[in-house]
PDB file of C-alpha atoms and ligand atoms in Angstrom:
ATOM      1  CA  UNK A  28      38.574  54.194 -68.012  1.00  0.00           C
ATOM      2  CA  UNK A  29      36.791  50.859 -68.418  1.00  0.00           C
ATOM      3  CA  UNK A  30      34.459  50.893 -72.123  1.00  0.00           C
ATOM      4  CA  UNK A  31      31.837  48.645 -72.895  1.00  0.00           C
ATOM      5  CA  UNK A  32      33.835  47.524 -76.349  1.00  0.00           C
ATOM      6  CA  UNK A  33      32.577  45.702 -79.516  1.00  0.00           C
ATOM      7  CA  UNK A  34      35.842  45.530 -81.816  1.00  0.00           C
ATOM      8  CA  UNK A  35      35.871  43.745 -85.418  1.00  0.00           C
ATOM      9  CA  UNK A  36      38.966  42.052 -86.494  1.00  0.00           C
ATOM     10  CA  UNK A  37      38.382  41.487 -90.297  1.00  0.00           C
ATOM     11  CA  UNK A  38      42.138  39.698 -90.651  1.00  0.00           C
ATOM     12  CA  UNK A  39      42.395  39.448 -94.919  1.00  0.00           C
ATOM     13  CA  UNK A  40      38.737  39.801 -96.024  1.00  0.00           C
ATOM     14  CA  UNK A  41      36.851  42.504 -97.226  1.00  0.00           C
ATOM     15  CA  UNK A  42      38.499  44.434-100.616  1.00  0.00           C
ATOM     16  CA  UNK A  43      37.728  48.128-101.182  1.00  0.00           C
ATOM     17  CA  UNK A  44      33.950  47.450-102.613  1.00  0.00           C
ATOM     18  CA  UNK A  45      33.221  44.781-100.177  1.00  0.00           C
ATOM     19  CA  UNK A  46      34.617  47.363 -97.196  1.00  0.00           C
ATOM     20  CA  UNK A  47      32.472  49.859 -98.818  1.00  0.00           C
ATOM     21  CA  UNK A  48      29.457  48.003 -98.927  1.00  0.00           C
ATOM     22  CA  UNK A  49      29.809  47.668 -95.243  1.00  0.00           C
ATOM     23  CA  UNK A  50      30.403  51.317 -94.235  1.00  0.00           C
ATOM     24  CA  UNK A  51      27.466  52.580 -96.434  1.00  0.00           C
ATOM     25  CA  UNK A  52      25.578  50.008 -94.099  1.00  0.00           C
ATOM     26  CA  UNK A  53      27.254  50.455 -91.176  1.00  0.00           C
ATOM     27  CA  UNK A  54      26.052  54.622 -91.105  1.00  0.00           C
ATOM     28  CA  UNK A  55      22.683  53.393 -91.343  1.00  0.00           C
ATOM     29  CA  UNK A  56      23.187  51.960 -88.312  1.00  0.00           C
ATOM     30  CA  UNK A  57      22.237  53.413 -84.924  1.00  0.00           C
ATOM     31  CA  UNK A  58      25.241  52.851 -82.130  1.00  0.00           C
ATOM     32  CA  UNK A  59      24.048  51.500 -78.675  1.00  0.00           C
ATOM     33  CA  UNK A  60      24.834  54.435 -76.132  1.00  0.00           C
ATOM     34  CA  UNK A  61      27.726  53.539 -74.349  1.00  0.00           C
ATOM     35  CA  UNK A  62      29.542  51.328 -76.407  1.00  0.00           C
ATOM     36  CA  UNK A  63      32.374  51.795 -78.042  1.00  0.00           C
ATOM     37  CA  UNK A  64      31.934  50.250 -82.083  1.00  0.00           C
ATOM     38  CA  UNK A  65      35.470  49.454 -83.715  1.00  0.00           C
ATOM     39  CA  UNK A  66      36.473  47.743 -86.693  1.00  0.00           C
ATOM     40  CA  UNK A  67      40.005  46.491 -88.422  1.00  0.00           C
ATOM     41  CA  UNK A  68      39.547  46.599 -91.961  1.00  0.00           C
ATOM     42  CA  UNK A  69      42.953  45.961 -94.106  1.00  0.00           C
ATOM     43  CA  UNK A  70      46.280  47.916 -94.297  1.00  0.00           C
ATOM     44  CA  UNK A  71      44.742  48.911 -98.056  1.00  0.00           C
ATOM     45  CA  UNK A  72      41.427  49.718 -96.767  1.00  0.00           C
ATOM     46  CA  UNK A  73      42.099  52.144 -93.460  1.00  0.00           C
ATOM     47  CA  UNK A  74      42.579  55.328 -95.116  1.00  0.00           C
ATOM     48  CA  UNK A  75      39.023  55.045 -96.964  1.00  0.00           C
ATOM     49  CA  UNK A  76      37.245  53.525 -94.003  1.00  0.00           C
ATOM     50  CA  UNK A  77      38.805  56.355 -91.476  1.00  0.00           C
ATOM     51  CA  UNK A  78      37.168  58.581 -93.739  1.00  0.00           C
ATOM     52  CA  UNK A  79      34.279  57.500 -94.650  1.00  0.00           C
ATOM     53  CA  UNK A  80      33.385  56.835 -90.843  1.00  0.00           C
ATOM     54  CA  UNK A  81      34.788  60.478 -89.516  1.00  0.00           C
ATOM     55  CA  UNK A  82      31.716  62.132 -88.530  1.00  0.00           C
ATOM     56  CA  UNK A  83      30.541  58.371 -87.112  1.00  0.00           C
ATOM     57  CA  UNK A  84      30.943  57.169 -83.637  1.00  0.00           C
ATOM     58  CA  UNK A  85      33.143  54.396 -85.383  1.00  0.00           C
ATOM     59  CA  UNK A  86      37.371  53.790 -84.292  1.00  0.00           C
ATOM     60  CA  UNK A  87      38.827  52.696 -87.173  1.00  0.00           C
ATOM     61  CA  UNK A  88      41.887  50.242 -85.881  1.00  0.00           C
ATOM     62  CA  UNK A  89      44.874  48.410 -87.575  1.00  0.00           C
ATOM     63  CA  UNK A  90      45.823  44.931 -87.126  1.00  0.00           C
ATOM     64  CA  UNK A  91      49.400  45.417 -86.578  1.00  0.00           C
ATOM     65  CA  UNK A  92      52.310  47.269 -86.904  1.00  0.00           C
ATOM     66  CA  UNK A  93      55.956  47.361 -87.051  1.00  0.00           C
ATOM     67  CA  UNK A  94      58.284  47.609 -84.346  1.00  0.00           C
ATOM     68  CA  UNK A  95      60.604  50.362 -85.536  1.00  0.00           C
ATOM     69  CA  UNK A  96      59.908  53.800 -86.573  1.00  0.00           C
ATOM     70  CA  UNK A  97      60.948  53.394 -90.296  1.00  0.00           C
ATOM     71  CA  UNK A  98      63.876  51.831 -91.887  1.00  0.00           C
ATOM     72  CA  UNK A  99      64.474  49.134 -94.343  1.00  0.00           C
ATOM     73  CA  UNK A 100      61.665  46.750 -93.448  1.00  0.00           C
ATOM     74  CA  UNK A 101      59.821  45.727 -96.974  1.00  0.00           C
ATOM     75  CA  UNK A 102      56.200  45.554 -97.071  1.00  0.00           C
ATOM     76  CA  UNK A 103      55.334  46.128 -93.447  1.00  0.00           C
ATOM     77  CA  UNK A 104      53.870  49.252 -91.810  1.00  0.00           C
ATOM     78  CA  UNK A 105      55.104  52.088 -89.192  1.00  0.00           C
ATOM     79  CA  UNK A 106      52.397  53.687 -85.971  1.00  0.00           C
ATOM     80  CA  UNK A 107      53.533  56.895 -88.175  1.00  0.00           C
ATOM     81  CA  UNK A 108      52.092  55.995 -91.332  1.00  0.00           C
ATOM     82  CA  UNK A 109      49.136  54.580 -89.127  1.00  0.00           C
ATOM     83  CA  UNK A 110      48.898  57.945 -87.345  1.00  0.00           C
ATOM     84  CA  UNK A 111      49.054  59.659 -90.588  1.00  0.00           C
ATOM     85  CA  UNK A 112      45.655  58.214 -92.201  1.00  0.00           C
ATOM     86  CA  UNK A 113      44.127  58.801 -88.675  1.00  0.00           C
ATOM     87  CA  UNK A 114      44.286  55.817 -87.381  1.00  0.00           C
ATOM     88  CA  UNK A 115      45.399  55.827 -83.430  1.00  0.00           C
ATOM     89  CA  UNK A 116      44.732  52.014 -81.906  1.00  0.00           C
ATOM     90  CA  UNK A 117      46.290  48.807 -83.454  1.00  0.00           C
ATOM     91  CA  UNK A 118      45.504  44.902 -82.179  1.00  0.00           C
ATOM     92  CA  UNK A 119      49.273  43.723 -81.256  1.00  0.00           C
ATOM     93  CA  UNK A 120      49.786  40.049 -80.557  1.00  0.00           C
ATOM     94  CA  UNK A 121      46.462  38.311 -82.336  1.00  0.00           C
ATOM     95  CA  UNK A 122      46.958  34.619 -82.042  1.00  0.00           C
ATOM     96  CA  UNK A 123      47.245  34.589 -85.650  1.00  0.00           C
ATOM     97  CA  UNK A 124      50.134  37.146 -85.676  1.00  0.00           C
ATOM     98  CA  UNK A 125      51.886  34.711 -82.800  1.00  0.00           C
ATOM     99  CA  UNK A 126      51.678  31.309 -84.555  1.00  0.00           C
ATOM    100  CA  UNK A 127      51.659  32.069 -88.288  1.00  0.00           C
ATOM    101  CA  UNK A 128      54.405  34.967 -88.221  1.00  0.00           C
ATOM    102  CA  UNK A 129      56.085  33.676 -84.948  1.00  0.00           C
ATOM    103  CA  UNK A 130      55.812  36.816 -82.924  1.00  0.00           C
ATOM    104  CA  UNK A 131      56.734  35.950 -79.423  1.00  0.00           C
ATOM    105  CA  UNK A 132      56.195  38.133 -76.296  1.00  0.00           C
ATOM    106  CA  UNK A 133      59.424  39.890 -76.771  1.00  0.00           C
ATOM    107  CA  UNK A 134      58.585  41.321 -80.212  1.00  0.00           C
ATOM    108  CA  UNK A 135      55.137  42.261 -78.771  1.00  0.00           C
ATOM    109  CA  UNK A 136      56.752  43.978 -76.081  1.00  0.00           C
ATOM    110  CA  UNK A 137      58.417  46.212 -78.468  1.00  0.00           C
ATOM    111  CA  UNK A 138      55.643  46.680 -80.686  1.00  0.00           C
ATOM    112  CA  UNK A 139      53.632  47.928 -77.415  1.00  0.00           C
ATOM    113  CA  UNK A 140      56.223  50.221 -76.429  1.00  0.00           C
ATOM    114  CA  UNK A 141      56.553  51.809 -80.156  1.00  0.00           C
ATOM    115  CA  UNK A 142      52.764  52.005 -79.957  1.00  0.00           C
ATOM    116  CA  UNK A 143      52.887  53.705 -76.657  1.00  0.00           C
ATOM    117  CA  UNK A 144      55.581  56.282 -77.758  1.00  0.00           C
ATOM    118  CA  UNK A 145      53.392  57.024 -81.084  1.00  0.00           C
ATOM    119  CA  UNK A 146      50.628  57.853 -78.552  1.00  0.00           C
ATOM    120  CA  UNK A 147      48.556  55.313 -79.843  1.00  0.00           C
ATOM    121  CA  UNK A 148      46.238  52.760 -78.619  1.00  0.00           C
ATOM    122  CA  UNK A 149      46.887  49.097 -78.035  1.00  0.00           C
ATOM    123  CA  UNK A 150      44.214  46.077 -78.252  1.00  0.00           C
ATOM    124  CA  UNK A 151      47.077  43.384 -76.669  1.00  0.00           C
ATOM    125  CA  UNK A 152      45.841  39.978 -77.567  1.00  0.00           C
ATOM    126  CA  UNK A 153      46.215  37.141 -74.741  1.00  0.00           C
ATOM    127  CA  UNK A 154      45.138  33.266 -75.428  1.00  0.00           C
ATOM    128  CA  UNK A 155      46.036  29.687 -74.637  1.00  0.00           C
ATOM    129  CA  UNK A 156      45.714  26.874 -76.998  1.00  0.00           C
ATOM    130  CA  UNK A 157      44.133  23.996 -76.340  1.00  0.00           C
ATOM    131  CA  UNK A 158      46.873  21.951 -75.124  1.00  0.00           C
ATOM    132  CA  UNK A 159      47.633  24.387 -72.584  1.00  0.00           C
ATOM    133  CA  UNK A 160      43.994  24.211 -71.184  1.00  0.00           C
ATOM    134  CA  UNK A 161      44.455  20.157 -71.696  1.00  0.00           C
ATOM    135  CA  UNK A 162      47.331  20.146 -69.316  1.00  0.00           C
ATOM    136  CA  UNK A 163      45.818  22.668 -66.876  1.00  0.00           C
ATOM    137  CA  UNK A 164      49.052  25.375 -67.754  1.00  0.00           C
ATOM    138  CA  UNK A 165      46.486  27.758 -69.480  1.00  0.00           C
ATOM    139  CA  UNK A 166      46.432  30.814 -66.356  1.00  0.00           C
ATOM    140  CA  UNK A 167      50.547  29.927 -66.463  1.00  0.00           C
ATOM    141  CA  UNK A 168      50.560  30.965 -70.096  1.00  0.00           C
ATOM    142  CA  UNK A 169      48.070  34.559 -69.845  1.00  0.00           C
ATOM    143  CA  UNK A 170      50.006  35.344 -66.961  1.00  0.00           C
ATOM    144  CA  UNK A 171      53.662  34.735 -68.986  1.00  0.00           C
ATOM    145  CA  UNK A 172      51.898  36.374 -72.014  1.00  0.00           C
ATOM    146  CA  UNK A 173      50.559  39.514 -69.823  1.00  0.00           C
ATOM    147  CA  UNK A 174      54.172  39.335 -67.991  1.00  0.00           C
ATOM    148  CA  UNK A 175      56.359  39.907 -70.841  1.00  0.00           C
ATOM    149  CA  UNK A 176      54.234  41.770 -72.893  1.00  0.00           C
ATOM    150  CA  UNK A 177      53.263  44.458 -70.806  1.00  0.00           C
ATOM    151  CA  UNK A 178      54.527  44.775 -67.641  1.00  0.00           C
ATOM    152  CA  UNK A 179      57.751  46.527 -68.014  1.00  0.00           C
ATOM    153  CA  UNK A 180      54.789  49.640 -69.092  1.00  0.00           C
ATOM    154  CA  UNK A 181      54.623  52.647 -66.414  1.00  0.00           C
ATOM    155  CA  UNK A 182      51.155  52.974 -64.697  1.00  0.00           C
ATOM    156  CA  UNK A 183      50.653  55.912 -67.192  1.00  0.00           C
ATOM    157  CA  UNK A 184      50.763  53.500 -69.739  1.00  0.00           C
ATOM    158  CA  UNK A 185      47.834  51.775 -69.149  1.00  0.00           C
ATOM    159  CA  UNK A 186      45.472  54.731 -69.814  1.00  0.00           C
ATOM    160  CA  UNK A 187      45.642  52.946 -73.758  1.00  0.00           C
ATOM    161  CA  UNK A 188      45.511  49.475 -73.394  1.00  0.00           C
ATOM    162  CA  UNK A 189      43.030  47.258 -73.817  1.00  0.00           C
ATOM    163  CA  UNK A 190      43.104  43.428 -73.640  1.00  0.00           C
ATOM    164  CA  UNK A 191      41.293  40.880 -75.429  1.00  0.00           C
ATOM    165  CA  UNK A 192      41.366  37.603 -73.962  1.00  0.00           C
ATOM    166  CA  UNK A 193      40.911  34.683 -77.318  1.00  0.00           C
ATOM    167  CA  UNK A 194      41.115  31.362 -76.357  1.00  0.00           C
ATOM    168  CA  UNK A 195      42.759  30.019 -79.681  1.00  0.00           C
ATOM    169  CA  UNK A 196      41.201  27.262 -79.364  1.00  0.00           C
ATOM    170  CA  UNK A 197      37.831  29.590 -79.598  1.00  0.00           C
ATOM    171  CA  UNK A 198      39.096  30.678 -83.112  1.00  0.00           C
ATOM    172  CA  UNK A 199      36.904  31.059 -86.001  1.00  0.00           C
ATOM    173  CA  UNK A 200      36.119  27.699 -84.639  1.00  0.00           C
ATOM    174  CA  UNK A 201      32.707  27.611 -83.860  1.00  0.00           C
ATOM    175  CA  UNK A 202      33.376  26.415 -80.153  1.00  0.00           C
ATOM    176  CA  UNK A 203      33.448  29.442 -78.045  1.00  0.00           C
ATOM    177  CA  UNK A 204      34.472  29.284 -74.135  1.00  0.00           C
ATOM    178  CA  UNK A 205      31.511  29.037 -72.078  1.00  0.00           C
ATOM    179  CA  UNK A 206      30.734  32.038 -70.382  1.00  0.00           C
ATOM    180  CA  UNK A 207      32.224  30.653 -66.908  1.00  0.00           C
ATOM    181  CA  UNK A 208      35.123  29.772 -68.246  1.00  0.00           C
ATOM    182  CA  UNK A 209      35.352  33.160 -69.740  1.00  0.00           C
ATOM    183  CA  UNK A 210      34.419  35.265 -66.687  1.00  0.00           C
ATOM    184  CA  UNK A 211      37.234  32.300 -64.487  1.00  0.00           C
ATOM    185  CA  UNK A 212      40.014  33.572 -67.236  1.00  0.00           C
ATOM    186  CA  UNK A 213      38.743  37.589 -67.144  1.00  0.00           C
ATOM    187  CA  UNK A 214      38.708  37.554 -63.328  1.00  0.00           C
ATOM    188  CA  UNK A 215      42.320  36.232 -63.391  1.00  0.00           C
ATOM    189  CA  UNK A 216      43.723  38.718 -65.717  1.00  0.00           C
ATOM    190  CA  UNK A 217      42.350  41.305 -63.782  1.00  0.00           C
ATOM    191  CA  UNK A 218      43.997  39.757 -60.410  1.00  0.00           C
ATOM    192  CA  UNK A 219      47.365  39.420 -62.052  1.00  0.00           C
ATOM    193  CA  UNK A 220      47.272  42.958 -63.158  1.00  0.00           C
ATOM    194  CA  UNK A 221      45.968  44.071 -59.173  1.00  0.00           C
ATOM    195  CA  UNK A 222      48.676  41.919 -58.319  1.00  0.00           C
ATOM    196  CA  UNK A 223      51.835  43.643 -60.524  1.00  0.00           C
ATOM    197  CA  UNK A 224      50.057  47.243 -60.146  1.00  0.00           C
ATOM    198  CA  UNK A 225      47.024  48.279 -58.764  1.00  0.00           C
ATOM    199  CA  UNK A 226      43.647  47.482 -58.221  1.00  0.00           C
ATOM    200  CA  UNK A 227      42.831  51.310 -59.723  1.00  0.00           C
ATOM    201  CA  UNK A 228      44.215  50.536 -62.584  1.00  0.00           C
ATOM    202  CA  UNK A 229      43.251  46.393 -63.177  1.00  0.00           C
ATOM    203  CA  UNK A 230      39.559  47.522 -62.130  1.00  0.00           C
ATOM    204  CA  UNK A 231      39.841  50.505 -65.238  1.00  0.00           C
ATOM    205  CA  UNK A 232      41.072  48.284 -67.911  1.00  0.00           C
ATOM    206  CA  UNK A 233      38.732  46.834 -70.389  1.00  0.00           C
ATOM    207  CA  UNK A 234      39.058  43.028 -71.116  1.00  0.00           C
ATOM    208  CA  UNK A 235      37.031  41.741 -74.402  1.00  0.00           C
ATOM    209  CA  UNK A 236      36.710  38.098 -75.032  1.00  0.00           C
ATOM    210  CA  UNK A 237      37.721  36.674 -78.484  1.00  0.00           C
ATOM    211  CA  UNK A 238      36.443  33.387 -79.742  1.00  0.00           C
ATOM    212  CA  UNK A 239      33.717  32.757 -82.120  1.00  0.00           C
ATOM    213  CA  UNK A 240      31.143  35.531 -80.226  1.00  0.00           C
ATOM    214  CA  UNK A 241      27.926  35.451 -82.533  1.00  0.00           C
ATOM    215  CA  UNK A 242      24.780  36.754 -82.255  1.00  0.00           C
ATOM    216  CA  UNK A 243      22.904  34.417 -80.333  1.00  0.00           C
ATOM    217  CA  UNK A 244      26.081  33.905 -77.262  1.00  0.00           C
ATOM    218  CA  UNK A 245      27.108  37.270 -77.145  1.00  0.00           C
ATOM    219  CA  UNK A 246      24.976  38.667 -74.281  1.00  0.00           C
ATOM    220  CA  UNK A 247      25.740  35.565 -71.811  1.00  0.00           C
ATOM    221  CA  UNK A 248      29.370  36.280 -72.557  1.00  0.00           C
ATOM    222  CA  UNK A 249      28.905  40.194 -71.753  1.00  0.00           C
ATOM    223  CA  UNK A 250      26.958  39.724 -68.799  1.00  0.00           C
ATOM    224  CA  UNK A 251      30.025  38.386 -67.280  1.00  0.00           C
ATOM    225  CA  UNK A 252      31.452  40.600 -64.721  1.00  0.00           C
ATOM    226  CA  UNK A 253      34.612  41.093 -65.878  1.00  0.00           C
ATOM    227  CA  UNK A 254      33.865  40.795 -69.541  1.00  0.00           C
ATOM    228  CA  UNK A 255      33.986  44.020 -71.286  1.00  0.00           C
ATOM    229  CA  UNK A 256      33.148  43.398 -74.442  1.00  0.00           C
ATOM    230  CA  UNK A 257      34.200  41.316 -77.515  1.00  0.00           C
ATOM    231  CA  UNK A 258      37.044  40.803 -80.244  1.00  0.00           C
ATOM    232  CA  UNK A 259      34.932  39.839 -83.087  1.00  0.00           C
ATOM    233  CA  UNK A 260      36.485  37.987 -86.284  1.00  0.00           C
ATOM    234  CA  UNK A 261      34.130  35.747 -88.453  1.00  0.00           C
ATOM    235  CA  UNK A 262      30.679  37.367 -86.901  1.00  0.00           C
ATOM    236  CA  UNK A 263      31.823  40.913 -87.757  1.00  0.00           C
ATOM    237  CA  UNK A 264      31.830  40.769 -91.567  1.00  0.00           C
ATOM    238  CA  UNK A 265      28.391  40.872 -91.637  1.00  0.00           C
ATOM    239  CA  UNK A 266      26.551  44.440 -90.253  1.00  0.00           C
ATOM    240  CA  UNK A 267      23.665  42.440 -89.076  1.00  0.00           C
ATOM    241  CA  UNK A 268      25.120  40.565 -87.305  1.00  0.00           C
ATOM    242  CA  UNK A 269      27.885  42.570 -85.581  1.00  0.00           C
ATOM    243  CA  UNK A 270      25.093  44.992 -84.814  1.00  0.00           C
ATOM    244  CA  UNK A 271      23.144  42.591 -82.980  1.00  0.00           C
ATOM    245  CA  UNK A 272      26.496  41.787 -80.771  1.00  0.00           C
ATOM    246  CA  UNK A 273      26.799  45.439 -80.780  1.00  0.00           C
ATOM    247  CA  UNK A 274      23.249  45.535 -79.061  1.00  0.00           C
ATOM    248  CA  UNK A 275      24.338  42.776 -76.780  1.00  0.00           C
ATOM    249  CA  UNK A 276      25.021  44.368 -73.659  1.00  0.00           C
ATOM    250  CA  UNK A 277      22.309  44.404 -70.952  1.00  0.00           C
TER     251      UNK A 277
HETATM  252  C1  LIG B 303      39.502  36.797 -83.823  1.00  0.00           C
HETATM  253  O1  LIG B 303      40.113  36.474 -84.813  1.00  0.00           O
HETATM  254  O2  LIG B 303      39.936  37.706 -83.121  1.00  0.00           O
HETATM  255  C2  LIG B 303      38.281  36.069 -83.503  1.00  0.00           C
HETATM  256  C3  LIG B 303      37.833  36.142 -82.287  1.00  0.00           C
HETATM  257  O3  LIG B 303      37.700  35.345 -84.525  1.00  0.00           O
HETATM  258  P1  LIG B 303      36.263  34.593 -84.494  1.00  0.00           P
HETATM  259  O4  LIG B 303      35.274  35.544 -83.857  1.00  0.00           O
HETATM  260  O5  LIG B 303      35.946  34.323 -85.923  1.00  0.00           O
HETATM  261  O6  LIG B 303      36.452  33.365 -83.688  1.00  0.00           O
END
């Protein structure tokens, strides 16, 4: 069912004292009704933070995952060991994860599926950069990115995905799309997934925007129709002032 969704990517910051710091901050805090508050501390950090925020209204969510089950795979991380600190939704496909560690839409595909089949959650990260918008290709690469990524899931499937939609050229950039341009790119999404299965299930997904959302843009962005809510990185180290996008719904 579509959630009003304030999610905080943290990527590499915030060490065990730092993460700390925010949680004993964080419980102070009181939630907005009808919002759902999640944040993506480090691999390091999850097992502590699901913990600490138990009794909270807080999802505690990884930033990736491996595709296989186990094996011989040094230094990454399994949806079992996830699931075994408590931790049931993971971002796949971050723009970051795409460019810097080259994982294409196949690899994301598999990631989902593995995901799916641990019963977990996905956050499924779309985005074109700015040569794409440049050249007037950008719906051609969501709807290649949404294509191979996702739609080979079951209707079933799409009980636990979400989608953020993060311009990279919106990242930890300071320019953020305008909310037009945001609400153009949400509207589409949700066509293209009418289009390949439903209009039940496009009109039940929940589609954040990703792209330098701070304080003082946040509620133009989320007053978008089809804007559900926000992928936070840079603005959501700081309690303040992920609160206040927190509190940014009208
Ligand atoms: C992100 O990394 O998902 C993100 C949206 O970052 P920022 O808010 O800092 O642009």
């Amino acid at each position: 069912m579509r959630q009003k969704i304030v999610a905080g990517n943290w990527k590499m910051n915030n060490d065990m004292a730092e993460t700390e710091m925010f949680l004993v901050q964080l419980k102070k805090q009181v939630i907005p009704e009808g919002v759902s508050l999640m944040i993506a501390p480090a691999f390091t950090n999850l097992n502590h933070t699901y913990q600490s925020v138990k009794d909270h209204p807080v999802t505690v969510v990884a930033q990736n995952m491996h595709q296989s089950e186990k094996g011989a795979f040094t230094g990454e991380v399994s949806a079992a060991m996830l699931k075994s600190v408590g931790i049931k939704t993971v971002i796949l496909g971050h723009s970051e994860r795409r460019s810097i560690f080259n994982e294409d839409n196949d690899l994301l595909a598999e990631k989902v599926n593995t995901a799916l089949k641990n019963e977990m959650t996905v956050i499924f990260c779309v985005g074109e950069e700015l040569s794409h918008r440049e050249t007037d290709n950008h719906f051609k690469v969501i709807s290649e990115q949404l294509e191979e990524g996702l739609f080979h899931l079951s209707e079933t499937n799409w009980k636990n995905i979400i989608i953020a939609y993060e311009p990279v050229w919106a990242i930890g950039t300071g320019e953020t799309a305008s909310p037009e341009q945001a609400q153009e790119m949400h509207a589409f999404i949700r066509k293209t997934i009418a289009d390949a299965y439903s209009n039940t299930i496009a009109k039940n997904v929940s589609i954040l925007y990703g792209g330098s959302v701070k304080p003082d843009n946040a509620s133009e962005i989320f007053s978008q129709d089809d804007v559900d809510g926000g992928l936070i990185g840079g603005a959501s180290l700081n309690v303040e002032s992920f609160m206040k996008i927190a509190n940014a719904f009208e």
